[in-house]
mmCIF file of C-alpha atoms in Angstrom:
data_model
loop_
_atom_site.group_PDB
_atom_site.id
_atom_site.type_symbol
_atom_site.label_atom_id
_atom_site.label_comp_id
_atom_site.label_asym_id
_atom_site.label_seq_id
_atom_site.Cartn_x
_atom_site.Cartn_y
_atom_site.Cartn_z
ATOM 1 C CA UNK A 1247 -23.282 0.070 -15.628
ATOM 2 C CA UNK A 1248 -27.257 -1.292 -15.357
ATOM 3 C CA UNK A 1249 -26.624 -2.121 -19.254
ATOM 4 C CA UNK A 1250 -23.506 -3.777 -18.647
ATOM 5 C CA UNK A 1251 -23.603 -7.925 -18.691
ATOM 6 C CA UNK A 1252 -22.885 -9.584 -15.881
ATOM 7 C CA UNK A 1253 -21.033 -12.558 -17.509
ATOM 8 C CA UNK A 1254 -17.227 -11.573 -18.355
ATOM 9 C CA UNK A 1255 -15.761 -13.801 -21.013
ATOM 10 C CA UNK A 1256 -12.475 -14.811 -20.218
ATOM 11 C CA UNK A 1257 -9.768 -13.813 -22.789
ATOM 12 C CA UNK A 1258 -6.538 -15.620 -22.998
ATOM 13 C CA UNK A 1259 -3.530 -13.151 -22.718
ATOM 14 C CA UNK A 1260 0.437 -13.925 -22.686
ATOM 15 C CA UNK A 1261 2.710 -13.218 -20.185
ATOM 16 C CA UNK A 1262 4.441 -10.457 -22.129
ATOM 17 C CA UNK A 1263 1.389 -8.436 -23.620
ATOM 18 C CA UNK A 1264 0.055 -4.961 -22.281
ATOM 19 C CA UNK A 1265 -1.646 -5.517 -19.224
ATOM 20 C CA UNK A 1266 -1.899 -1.835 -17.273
ATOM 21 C CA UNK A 1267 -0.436 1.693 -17.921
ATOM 22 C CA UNK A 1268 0.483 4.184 -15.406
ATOM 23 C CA UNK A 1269 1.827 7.683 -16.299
ATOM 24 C CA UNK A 1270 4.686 8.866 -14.467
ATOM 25 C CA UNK A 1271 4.666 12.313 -12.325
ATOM 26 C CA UNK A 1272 6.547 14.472 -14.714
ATOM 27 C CA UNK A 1273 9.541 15.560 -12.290
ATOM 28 C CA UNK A 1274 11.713 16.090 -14.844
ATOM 29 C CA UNK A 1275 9.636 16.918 -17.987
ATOM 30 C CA UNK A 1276 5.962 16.038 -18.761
ATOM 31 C CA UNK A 1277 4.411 13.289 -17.444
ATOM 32 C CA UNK A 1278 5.436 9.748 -19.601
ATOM 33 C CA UNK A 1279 3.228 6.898 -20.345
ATOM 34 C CA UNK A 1280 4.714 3.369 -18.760
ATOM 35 C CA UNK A 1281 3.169 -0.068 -20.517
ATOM 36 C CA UNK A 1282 3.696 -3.239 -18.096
ATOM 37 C CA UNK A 1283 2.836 -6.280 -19.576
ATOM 38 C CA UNK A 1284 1.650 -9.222 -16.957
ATOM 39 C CA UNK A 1285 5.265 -10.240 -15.557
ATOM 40 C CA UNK A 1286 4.605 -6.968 -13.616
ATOM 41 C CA UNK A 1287 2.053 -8.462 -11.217
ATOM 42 C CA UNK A 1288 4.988 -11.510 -10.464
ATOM 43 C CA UNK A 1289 7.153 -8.810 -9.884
ATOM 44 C CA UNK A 1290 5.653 -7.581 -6.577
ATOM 45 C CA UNK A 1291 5.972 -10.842 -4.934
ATOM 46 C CA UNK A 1292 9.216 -9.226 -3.585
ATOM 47 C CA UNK A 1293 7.115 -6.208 -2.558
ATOM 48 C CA UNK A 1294 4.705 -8.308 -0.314
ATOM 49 C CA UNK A 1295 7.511 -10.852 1.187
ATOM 50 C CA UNK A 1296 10.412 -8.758 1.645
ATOM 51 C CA UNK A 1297 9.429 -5.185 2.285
ATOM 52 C CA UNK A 1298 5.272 -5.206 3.450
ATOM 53 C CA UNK A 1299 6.292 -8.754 5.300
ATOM 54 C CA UNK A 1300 2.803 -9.824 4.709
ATOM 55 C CA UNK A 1301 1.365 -13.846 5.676
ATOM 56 C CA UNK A 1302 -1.106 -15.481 5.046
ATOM 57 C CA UNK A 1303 -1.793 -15.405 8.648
ATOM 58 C CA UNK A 1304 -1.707 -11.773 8.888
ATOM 59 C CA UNK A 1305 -4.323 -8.530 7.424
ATOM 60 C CA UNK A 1306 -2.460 -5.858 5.231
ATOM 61 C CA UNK A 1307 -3.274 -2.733 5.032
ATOM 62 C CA UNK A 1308 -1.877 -0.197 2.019
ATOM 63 C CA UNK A 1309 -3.247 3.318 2.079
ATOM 64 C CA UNK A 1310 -3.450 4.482 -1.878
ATOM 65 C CA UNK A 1311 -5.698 5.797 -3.369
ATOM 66 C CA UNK A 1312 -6.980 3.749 -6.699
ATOM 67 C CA UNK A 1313 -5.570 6.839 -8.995
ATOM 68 C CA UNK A 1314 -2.078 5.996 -7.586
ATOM 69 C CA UNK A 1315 0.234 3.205 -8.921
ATOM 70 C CA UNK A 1316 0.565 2.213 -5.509
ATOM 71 C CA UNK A 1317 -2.507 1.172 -4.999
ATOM 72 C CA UNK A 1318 -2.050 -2.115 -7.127
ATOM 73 C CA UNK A 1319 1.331 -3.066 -5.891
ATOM 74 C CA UNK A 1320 0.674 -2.089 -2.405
ATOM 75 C CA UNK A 1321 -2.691 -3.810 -1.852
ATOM 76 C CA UNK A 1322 -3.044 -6.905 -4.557
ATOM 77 C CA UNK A 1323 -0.590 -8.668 -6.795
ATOM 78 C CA UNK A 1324 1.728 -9.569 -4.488
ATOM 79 C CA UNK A 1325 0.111 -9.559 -1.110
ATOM 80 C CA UNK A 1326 -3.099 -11.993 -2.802
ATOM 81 C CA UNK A 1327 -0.131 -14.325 -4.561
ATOM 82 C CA UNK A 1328 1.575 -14.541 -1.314
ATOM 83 C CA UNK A 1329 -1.957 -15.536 0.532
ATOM 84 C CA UNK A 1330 -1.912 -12.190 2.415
ATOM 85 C CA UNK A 1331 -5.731 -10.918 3.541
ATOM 86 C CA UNK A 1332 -6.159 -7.015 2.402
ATOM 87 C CA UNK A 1333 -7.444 -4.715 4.220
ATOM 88 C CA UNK A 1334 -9.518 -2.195 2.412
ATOM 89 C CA UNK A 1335 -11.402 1.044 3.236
ATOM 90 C CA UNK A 1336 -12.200 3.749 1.511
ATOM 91 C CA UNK A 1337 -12.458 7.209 3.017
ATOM 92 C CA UNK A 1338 -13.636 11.038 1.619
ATOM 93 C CA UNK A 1339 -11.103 12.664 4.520
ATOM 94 C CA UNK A 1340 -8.590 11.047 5.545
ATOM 95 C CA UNK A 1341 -8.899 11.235 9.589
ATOM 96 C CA UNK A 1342 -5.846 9.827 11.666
ATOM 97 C CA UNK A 1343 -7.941 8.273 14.898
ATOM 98 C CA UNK A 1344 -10.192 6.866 12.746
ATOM 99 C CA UNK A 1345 -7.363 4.786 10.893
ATOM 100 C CA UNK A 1346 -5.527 4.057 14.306
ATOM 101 C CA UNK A 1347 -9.012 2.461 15.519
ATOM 102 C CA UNK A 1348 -9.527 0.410 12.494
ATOM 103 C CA UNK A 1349 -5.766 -1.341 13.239
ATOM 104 C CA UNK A 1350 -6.963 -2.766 16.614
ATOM 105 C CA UNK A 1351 -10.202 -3.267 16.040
ATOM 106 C CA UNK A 1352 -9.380 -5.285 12.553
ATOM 107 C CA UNK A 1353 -6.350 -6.499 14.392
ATOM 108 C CA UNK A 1354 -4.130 -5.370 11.209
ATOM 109 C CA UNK A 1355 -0.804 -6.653 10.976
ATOM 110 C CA UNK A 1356 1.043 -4.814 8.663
ATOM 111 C CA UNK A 1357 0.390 -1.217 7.305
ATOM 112 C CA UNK A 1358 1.909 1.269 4.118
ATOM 113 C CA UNK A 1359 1.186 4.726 3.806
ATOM 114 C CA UNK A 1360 3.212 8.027 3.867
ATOM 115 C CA UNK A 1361 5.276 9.462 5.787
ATOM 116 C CA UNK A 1362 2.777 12.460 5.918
ATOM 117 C CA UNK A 1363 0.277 9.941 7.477
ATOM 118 C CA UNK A 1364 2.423 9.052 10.176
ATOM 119 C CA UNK A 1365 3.377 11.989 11.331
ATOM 120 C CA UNK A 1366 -0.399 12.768 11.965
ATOM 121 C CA UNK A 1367 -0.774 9.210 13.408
ATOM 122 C CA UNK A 1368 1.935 10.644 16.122
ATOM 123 C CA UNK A 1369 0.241 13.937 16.748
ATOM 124 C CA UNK A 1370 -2.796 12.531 17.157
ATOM 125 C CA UNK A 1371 -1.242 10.457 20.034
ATOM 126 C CA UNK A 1372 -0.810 6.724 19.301
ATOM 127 C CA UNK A 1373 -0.242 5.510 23.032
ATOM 128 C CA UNK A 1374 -4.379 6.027 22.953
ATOM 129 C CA UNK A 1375 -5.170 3.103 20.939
ATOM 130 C CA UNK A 1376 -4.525 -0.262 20.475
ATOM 131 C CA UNK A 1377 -1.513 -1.107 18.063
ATOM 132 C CA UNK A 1378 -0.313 -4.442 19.494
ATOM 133 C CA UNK A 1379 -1.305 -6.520 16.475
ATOM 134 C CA UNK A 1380 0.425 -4.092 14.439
ATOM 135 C CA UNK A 1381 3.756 -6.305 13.652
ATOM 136 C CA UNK A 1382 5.674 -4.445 10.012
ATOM 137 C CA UNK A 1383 5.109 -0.871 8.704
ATOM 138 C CA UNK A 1384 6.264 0.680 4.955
ATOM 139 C CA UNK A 1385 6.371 4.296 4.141
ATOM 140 C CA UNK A 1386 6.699 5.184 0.325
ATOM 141 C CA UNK A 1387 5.239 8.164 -1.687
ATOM 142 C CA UNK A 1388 7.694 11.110 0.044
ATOM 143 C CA UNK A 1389 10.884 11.353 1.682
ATOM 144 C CA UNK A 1390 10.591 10.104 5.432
ATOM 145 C CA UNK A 1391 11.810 12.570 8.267
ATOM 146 C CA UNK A 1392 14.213 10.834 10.934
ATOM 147 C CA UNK A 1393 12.322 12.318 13.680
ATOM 148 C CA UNK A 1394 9.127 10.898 12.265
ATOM 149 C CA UNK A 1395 10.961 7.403 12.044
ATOM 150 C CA UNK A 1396 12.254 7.850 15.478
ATOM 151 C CA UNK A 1397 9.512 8.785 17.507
ATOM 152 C CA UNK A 1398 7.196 6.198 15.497
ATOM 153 C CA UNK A 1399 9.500 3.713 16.822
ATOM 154 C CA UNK A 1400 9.494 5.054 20.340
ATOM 155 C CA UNK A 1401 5.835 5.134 20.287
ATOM 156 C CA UNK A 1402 5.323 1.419 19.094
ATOM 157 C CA UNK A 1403 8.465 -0.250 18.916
ATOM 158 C CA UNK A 1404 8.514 -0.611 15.088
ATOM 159 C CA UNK A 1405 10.774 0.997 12.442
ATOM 160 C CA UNK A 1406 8.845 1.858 9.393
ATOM 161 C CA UNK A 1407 10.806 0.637 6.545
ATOM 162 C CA UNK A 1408 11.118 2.794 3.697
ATOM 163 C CA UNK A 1409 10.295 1.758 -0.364
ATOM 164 C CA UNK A 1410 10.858 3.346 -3.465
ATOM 165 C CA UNK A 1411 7.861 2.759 -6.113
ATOM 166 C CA UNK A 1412 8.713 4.610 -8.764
ATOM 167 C CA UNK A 1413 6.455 3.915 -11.604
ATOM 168 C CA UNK A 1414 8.883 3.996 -14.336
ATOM 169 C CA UNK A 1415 10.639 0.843 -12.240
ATOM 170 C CA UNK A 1416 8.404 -1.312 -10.142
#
């Protein structure tokens, strides 16, 4: 990296050329190689507007790690086109009260992660902390339990709404 140059030359590209690859999890065979070209990034638009209900007045925050398709369509192309701020914050262990903190103290407005996280978010007790800027949650990444989705909404007053991100299709 200390030989690398700090100027980047831009290169031109067109709209239908490779941009990013994922690979896909394998479920039903081994793992497949998917090409998008740069339409892709327009494509999330939709994700940020209509299922993350990001603003431009409001602070997003996607949990995904950066090996994880998610990652891209849950925290930049279409939350930055749609004038969203991301949150971002990077952690070795992921620690539930330490997350819940960070939404009222950064005053997050909408949140994505998985159901997994969630259900620890409700175990560790989220009448202790400060969710009242919290206005829109996603879940995506595993099937959602209804009691999970239930008592979430109990225990804030919002219903996580549930995506499908399947690399082969977003």
């Amino acid at each position: 990296m200390e030989k690398a140059s700090d100027q980047l030359e831009r290169v031109e590209t067109h709209l239908h050329e490779p941009m990013l690859m994922y690979f896909s999890s394998g479920t039903s065979g081994y793992p497949k190689m998917v090409l998008h070209d740069h339409s892709y990034a327009l494509g999330h638009i939709l994700t940020a507007k209509h299922w993350h209900n990001v603003d431009p007045e409001g602070l997003h925050f996607t949990i995904a790690d950066t090996g994880w398709g998610k990652a891209v369509w849950g925290k930049f192309y279409g939350q930055w086109i749609m004038e969203s701020c991301v949150f971002t914050y990077d952690f070795d262990k992921f620690v539930p009260a330490e997350i819940l903190s960070l939404i009222g103290k950064y005053k997050i407005t909408t949140l994505c992660c998985p159901p997994t996280m969630f259900r620890f978010f409700l175990n560790e007790g989220v009448e202790k902390y400060d969710l009242s800027s919290l206005k829109y949650a996603t879940i995506a990444g595993e099937a959602l339990n209804p009691d999970v989705f239930y008592r979430w909404y109990e225990g804030t007053g919002i219903k996580l709404m549930e995506g499908f991100g399947q690399t082969e299709t977003t």
